[in-house]
XYZ file of C-alpha atoms in Angstrom:
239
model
C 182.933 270.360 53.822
C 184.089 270.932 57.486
C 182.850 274.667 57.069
C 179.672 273.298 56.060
C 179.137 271.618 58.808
C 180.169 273.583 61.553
C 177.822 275.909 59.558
C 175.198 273.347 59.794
C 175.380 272.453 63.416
C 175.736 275.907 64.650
C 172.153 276.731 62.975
C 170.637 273.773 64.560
C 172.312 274.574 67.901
C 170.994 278.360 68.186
C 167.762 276.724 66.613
C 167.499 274.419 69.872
C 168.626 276.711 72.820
C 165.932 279.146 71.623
C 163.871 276.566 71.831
C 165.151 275.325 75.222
C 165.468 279.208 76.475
C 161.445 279.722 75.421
C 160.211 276.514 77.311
C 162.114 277.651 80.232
C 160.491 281.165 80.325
C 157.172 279.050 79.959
C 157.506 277.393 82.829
C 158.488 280.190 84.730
C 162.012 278.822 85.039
C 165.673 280.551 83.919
C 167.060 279.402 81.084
C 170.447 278.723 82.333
C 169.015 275.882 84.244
C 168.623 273.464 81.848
C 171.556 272.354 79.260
C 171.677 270.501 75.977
C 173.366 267.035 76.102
C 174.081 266.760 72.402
C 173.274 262.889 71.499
C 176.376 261.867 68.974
C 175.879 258.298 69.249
C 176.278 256.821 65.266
C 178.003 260.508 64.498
C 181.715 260.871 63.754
C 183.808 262.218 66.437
C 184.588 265.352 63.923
C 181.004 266.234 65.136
C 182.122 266.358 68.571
C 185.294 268.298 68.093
C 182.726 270.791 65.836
C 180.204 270.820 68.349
C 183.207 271.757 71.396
C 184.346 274.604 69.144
C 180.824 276.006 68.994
C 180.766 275.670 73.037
C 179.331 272.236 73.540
C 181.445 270.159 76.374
C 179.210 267.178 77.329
C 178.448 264.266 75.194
C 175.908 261.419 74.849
C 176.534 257.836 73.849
C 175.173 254.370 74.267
C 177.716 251.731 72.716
C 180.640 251.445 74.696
C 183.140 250.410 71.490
C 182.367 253.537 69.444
C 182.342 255.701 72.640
C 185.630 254.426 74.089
C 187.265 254.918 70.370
C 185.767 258.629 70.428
C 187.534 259.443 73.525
C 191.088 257.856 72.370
C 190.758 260.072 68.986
C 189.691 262.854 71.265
C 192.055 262.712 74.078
C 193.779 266.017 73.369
C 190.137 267.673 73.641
C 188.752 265.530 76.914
C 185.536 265.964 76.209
C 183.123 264.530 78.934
C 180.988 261.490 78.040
C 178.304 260.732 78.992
C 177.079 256.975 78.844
C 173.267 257.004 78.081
C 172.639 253.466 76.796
C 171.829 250.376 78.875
C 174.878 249.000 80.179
C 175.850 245.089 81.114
C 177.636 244.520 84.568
C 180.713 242.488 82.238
C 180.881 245.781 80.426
C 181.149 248.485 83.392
C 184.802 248.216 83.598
C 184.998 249.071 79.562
C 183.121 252.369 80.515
C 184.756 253.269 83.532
C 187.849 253.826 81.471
C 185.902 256.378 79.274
C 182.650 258.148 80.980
C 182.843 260.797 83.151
C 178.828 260.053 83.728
C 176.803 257.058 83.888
C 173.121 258.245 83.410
C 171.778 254.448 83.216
C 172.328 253.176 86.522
C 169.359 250.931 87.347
C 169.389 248.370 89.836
C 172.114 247.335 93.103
C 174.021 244.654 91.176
C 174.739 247.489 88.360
C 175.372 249.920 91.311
C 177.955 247.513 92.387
C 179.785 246.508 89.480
C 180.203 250.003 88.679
C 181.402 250.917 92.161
C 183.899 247.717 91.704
C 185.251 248.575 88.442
C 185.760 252.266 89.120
C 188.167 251.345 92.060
C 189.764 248.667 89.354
C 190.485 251.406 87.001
C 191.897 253.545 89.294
C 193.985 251.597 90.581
C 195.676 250.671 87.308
C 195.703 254.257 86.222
C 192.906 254.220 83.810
C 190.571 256.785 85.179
C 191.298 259.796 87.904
C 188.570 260.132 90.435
C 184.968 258.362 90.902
C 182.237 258.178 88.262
C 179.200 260.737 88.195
C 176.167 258.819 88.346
C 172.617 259.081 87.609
C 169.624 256.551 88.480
C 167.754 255.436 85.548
C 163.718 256.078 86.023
C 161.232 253.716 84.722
C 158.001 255.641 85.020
C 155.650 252.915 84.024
C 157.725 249.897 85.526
C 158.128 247.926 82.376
C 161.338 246.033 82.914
C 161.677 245.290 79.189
C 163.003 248.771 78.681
C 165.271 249.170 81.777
C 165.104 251.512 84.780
C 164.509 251.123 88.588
C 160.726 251.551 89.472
C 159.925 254.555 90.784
C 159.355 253.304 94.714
C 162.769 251.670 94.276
C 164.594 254.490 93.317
C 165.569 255.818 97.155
C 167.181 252.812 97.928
C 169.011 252.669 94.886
C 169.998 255.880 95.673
C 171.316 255.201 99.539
C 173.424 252.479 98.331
C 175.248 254.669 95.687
C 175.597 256.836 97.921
C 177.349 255.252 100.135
C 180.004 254.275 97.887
C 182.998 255.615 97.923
C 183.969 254.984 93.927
C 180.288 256.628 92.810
C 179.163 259.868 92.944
C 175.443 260.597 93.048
C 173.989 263.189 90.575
C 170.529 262.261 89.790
C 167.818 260.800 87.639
C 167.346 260.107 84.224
C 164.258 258.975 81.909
C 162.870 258.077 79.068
C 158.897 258.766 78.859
C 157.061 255.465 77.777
C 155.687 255.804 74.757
C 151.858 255.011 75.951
C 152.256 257.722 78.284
C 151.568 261.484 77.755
C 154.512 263.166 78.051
C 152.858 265.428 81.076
C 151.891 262.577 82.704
C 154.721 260.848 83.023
C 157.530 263.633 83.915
C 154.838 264.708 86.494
C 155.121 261.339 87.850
C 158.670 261.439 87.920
C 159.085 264.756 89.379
C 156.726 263.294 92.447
C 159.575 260.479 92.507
C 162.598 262.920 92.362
C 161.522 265.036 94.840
C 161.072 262.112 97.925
C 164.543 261.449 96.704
C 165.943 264.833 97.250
C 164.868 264.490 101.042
C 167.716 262.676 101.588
C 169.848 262.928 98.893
C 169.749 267.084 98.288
C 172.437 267.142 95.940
C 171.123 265.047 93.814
C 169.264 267.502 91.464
C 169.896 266.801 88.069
C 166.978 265.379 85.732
C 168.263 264.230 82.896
C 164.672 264.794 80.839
C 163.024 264.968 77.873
C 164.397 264.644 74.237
C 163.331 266.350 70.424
C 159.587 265.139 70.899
C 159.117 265.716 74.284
C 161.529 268.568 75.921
C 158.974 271.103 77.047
C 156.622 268.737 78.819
C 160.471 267.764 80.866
C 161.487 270.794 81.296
C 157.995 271.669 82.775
C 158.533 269.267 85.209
C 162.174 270.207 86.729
C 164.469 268.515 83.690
C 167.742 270.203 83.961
C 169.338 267.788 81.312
C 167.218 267.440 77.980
C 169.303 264.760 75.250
C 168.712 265.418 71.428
C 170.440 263.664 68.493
C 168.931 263.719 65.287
C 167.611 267.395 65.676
C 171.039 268.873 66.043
C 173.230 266.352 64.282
C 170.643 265.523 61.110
C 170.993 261.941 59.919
C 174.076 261.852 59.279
C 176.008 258.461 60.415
C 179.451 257.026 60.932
C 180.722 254.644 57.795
C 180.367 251.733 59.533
C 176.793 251.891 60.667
């Protein structure tokens, strides 16, 4: 079954970096540029340790239970997590013990928490070194689904920037639904680059996902996130 599998993920993996590699040469762009963050929220962490073997090293997840018990049964492999779901401030010191990269960072008071319980965690040994963060983008401002609005998003990024227990890589998105995808990574690639003005290393654009990775990549994504595409629908026994 674990031949299977591996069979079965490594189809859908070449599957989606030809995919990835042929937007790129649309849009006049290398394909190296842009990587695959492999979505294995719900999915065992067998898929993980399947997916590293076939060359994978970054992971997405957005529940902060299964994620941290992922990364205790994967300790010996370290692979680097990245936390992709909405995050409560009472919950940032759970995921500073386990993410390498926080893509959902969306307002000061998260900013802060974050900055507070990385220096918490390494002080009791928990975590080497600050946390990688991106600034979550709301394109169309909605606060029902999270993310800084757009005109916010430079001061969001000066005050990460400042801190010592945060490191500053980026942005990330989701396109709202109502939007065409064109429209709205345009938008944010307006955003992104008043942002890189004074913040030039942050660059990546975490971007675009199964439906929509082209239109992102278009615009500048470096990052596109897919689950079911490469993992199937598969789930963990629990869910």
């Amino acid at each position: 079954m674990t031949e299977d599998r591996r069979a079965e993920l490594a189809e859908a993996l070449a599957g989606l970096r030809a995919r990835i590699d042929a937007a790129c040469v649309a849009a006049g762009r290398a394909p190296g540029e842009v990587r695959l963050l492999p979505v294995t929220k719900t999915f065992p962490a067998d898929d993980i340790a399947l997916l590293a073997e076939l060359g994978m090293t970054e992971f997405g997840e957005n529940r902060d239970q299964e994620a941290r018990a992922k990364a205790e049964e994967l300790s010996a492999l370290a692979p680097r997590l990245h936390m992709i779901g909405n995050v409560q401030r009472n919950k940032a010191r759970s995921v500073a013990r386990w993410a390498a990269v926080v893509q959902t960072v969306d307002s000061p008071r998260l900013a802060e928490a974050f900055a507070k319980a990385v220096a918490a965690a390494r002080e009791a040994g928990e975590r080497d070194g600050p946390l990688e963060v991106l600034l979550q983008a709301s394109i169309d401002g909605d606060p029902a689904r999270g993310g800084s609005p757009l005109p916010e998003l430079t001061a969001l990024a000066d005050q990460v920037a400042r801190s010592e227990q945060l490191i500053l890589r980026g942005v990330m998105t989701v396109a709202p639904r109502s939007w065409e995808p064109e429209r709205a990574f345009a938008a944010l690639a307006e955003a992104v680059a008043k942002l890189l003005v004074d913040h030039p290393n942050g660059v990546e654009i975490s971007a675009g996902m199964s439906q929509d990775l082209e239109a992102a990549i278009a615009h500048g994504s470096t990052l596109v996130r897919v689950g079911t595409s490469l993992l199937g629908g598969r789930r963990l026994a629990s869910q």
